[in-house]
XYZ file of N, CA and C in Angstrom:
483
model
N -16.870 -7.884 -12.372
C -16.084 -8.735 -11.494
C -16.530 -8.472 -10.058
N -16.639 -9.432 -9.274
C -17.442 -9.239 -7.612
C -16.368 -8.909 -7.073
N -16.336 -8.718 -5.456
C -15.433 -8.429 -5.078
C -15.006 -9.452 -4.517
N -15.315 -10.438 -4.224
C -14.828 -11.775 -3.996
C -13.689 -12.149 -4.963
N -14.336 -12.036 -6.623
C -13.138 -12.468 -7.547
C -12.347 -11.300 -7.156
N -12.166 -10.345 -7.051
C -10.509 -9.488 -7.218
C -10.245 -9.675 -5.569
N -10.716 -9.965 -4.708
C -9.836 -10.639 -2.989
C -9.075 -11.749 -3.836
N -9.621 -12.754 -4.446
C -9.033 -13.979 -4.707
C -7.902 -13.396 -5.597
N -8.175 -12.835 -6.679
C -6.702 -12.366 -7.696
C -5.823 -11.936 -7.125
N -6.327 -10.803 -5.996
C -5.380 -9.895 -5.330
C -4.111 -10.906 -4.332
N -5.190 -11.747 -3.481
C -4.069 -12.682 -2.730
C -3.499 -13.747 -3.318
N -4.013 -14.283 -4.499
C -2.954 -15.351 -5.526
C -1.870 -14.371 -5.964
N -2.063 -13.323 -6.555
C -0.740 -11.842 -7.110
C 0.064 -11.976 -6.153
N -0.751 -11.410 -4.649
C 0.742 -11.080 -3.772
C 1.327 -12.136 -2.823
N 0.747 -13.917 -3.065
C 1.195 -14.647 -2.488
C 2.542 -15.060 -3.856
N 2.062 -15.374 -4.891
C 3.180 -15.493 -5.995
C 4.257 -14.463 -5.842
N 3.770 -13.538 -5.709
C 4.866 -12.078 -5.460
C 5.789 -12.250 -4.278
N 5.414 -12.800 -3.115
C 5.827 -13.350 -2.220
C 6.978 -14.796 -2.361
N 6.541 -15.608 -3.077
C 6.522 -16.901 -2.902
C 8.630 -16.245 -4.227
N 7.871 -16.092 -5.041
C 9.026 -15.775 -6.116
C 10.036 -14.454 -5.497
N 9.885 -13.484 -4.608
C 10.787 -12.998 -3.988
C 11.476 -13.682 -2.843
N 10.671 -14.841 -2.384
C 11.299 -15.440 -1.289
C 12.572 -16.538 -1.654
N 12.290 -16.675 -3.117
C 13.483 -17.318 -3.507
C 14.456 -17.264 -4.191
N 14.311 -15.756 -3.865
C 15.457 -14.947 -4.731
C 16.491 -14.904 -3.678
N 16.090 -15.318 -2.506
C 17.422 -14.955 -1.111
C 17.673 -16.578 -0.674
N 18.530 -16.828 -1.539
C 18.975 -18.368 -1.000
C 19.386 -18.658 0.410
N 19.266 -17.428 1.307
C 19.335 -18.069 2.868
C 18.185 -18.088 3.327
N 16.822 -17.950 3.072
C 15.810 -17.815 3.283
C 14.865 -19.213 3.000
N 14.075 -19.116 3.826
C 12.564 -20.456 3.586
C 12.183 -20.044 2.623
N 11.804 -20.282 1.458
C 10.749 -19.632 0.393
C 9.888 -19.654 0.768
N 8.683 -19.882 1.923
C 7.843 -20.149 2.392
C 7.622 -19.239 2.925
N 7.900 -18.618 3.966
C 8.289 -17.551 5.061
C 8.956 -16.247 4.678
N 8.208 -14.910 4.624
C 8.497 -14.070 4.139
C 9.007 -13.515 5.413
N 10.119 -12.631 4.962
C 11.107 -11.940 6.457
C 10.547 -10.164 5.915
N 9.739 -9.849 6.833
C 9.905 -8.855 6.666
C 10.351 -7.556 8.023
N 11.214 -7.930 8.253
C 12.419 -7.637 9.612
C 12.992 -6.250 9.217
N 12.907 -6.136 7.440
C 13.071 -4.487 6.988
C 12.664 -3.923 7.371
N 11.656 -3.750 7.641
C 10.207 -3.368 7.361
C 10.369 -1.846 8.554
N 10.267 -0.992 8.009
C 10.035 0.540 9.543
C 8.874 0.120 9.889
N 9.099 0.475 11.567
C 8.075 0.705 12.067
C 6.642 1.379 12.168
N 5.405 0.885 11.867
C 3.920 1.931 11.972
C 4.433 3.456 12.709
N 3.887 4.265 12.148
C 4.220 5.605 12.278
C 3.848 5.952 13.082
N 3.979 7.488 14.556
C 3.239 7.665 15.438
C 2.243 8.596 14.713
N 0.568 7.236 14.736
C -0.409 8.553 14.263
C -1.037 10.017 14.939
N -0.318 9.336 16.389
C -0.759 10.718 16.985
C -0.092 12.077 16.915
N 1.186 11.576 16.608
C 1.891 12.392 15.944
C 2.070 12.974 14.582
N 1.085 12.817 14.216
C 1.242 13.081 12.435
C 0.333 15.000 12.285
N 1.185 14.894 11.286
C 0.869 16.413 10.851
C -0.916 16.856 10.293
N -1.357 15.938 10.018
C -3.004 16.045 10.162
C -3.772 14.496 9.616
N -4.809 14.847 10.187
C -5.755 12.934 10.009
C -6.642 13.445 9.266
N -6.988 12.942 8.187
C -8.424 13.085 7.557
C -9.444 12.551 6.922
N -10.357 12.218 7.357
C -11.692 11.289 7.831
C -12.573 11.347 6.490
N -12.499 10.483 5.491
C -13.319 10.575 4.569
C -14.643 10.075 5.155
N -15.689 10.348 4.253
C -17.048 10.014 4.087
C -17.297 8.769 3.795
N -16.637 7.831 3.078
C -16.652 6.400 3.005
C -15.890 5.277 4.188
N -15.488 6.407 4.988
C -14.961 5.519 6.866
C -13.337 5.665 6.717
N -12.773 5.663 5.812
C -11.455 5.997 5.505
C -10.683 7.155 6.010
N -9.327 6.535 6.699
C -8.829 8.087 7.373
C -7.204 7.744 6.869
N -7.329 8.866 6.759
C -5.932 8.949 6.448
C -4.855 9.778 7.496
N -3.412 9.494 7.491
C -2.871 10.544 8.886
C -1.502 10.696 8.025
N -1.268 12.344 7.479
C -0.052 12.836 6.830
C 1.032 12.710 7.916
N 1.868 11.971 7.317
C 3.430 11.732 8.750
C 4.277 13.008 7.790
N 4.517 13.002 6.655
C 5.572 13.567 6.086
C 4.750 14.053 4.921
N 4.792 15.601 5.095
C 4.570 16.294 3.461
C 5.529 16.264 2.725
N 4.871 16.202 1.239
C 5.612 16.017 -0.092
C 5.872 17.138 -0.058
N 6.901 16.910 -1.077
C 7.341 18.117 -2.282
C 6.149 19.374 -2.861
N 6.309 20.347 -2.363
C 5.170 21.219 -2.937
C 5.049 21.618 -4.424
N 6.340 21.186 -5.185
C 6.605 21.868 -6.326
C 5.777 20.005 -7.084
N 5.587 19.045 -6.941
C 5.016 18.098 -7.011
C 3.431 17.766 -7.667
N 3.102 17.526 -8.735
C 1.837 17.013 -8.673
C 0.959 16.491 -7.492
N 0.173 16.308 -7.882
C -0.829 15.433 -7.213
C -1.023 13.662 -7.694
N -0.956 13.018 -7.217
C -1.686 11.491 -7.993
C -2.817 11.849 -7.997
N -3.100 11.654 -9.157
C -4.276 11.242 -9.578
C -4.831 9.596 -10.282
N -6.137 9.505 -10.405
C -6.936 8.249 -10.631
C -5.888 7.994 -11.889
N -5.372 6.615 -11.997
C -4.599 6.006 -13.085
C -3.380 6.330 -13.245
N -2.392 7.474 -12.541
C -1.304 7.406 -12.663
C -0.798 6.097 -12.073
N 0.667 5.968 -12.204
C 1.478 4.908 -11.942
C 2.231 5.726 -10.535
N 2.738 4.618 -9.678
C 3.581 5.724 -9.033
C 4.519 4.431 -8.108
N 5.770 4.736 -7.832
C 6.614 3.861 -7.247
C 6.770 4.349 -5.452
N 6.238 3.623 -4.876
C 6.418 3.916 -3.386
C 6.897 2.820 -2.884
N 7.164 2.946 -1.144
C 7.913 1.996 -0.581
C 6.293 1.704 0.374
N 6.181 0.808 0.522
C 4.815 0.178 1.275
C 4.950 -0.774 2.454
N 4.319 -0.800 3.605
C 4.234 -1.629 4.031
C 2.482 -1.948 4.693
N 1.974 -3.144 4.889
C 0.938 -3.122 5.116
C 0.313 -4.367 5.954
N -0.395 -4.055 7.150
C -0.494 -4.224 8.267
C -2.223 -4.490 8.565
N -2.160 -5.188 9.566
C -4.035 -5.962 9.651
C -3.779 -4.979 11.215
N -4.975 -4.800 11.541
C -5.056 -4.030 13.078
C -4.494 -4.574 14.229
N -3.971 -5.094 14.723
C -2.890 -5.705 15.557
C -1.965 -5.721 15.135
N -1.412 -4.930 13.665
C 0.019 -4.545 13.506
C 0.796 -5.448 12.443
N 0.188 -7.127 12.585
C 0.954 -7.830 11.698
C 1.261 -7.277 10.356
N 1.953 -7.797 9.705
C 2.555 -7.101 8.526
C 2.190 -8.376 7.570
N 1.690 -8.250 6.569
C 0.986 -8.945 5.634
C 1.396 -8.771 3.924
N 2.378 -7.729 4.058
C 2.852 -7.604 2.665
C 3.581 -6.037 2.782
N 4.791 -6.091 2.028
C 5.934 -5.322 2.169
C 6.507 -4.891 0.853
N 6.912 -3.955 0.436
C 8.581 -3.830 -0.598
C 9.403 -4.288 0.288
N 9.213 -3.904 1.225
C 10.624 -4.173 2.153
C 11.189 -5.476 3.022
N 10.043 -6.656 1.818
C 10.596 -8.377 2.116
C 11.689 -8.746 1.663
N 12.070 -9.690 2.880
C 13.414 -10.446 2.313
C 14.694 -9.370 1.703
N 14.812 -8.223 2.968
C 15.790 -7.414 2.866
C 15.776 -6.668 1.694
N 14.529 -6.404 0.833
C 14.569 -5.531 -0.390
C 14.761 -4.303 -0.262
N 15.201 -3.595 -0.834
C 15.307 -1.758 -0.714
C 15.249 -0.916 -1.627
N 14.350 -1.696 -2.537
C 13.406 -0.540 -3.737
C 11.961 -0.842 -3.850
N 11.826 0.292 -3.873
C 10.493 0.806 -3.662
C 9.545 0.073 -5.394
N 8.083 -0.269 -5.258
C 7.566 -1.087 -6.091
C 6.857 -0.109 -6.459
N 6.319 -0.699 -8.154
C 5.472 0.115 -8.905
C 4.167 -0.421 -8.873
N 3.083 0.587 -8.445
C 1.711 0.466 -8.803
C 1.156 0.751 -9.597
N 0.640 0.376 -10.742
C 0.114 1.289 -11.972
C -1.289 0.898 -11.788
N -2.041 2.148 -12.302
C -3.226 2.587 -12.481
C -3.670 2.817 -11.513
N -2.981 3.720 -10.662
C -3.864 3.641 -9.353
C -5.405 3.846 -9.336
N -6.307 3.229 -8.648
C -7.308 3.140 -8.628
C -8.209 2.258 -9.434
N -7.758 1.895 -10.298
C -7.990 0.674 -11.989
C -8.601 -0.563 -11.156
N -9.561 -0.995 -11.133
C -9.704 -2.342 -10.787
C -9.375 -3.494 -11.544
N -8.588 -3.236 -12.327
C -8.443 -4.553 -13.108
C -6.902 -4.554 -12.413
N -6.056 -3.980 -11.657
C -4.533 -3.888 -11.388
C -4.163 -4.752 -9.744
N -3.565 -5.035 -9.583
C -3.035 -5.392 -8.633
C -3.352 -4.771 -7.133
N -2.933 -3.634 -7.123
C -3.362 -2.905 -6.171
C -5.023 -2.503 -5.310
N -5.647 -2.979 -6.284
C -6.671 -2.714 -5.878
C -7.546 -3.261 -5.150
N -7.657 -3.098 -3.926
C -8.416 -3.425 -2.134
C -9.503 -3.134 -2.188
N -9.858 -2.343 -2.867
C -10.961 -1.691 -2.700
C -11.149 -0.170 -3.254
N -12.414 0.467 -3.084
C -12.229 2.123 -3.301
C -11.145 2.831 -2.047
N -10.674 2.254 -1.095
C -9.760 3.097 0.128
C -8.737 3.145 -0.557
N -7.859 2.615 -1.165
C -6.092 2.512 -1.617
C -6.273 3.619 -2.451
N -7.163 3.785 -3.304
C -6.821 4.867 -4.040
C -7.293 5.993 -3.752
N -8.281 6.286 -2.851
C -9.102 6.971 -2.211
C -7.953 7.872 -1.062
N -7.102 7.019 -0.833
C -6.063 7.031 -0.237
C -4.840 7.616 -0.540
N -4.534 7.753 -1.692
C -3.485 7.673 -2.548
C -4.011 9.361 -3.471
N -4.488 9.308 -3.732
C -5.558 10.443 -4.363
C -4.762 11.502 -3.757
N -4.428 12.192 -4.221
C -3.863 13.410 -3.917
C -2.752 13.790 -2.826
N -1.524 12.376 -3.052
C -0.516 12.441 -2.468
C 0.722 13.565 -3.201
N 1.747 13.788 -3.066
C 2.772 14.614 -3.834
C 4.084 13.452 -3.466
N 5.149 13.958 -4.271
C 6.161 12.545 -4.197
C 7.027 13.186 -2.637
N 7.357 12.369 -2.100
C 8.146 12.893 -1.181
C 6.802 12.202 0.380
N 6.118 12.287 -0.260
C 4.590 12.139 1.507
C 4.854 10.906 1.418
N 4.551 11.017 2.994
C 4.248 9.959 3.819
C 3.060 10.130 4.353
N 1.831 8.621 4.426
C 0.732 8.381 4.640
C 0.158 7.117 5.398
N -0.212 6.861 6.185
C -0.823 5.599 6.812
C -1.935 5.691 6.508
N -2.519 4.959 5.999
C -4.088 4.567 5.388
C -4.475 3.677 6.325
N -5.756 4.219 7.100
C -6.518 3.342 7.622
C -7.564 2.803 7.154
N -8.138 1.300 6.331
C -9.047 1.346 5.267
C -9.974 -0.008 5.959
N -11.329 0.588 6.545
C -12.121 -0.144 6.939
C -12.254 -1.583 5.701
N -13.010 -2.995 6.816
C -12.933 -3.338 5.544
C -14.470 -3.374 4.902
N -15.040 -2.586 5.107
C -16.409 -2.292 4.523
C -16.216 -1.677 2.968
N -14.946 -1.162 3.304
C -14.315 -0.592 1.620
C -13.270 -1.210 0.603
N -12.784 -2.226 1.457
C -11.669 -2.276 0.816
C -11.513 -4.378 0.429
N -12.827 -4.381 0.345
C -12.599 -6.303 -0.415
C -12.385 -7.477 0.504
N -12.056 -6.925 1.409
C -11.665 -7.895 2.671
C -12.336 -7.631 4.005
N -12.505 -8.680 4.734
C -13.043 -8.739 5.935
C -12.275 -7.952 7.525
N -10.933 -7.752 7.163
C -10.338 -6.821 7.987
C -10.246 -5.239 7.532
N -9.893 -4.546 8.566
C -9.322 -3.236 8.755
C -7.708 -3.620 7.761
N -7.690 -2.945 7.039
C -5.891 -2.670 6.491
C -5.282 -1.720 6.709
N -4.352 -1.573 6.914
C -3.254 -0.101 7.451
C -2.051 -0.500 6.168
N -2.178 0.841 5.560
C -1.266 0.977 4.418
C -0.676 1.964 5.380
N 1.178 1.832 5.432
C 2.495 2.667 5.531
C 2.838 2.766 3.954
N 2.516 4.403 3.413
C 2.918 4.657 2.346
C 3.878 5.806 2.072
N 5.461 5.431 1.327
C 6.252 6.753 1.551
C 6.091 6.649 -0.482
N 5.305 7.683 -0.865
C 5.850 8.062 -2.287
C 6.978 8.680 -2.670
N 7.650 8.222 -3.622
C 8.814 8.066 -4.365
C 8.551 8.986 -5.403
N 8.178 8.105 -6.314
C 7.732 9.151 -7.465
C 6.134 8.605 -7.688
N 5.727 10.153 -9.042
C 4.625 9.661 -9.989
C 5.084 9.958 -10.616
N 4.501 8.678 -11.998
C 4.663 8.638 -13.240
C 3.524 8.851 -14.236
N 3.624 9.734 -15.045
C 2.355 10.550 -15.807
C 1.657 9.586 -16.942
């Protein structure tokens, strides 16, 4: 599969995902996703450490996990609260649309056949979180399927084995 076909799957998934949560809030446009939930981008300068992969990918720990916690690893499932942002900040896809306040499941992290998958950065990204962390993913888009920079706000919830 190119990476052209999984950009195209990926934004038909999370425009339907969109389109069918937007009309679950009968005061709402179904058209127009509110994502007014949504916390604010984290201060990265403030974060407890940044770290600069080899494939252009950086990551910046806001909040350590649970130490007593696994690790994610490649193909677990794991339920986090997300928000995610193009480099000028816009917000492009949320859990936290249309006033939602549970956190969504990703399975297989890293799987290219799944939903989630941007590229090698999301999981590259995700790779050795513990439940409880908080993470902003900065994912060039040389890695990640798309022609922009993406900024993943990621708070893990749980993993599921």
């Amino acid at each position: 599969m190119t990476s052209k076909n999984i950009l195209i799957d990926f934004l038909f998934i999370t425009f339907s995902i969109l389109f069918l949560s937007a009309c679950n809030n009968n005061n709402s446009n179904p058209f127009v996703a509110d994502y007014s939930d949504a916390p604010p981008l984290p201060d990265t300068s403030s974060a407890i450490s940044k770290v600069t992969f080899e494939s252009g990918l950086i990551y910046y720990l806001i909040e350590e996990g649970n130490p007593e916690s696994f690790d994610v690893v490649f193909r677990d499932d794991i339920i986090a609260y997300y928000t995610t942002r193009l480099e000028d900040e816009e917000i492009i896809g949320s859990s936290y649309i249309n006033g939602s306040t549970s956190p969504v499941r990703v399975n297989n992290v890293g799987d290219q056949s799944t939903i989630n998958y941007v590229g090698s950065g999301f999981a590259e990204g995700v790779i050795g979180m513990k439940e409880g962390e908080r993470r902003v993913l900065v994912i060039p888009s040389e890695i990640n399927s798309t022609s922009e920079t993406l900024i993943f706000d990621i708070d893990l919830v749980t993993i599921e084995y």
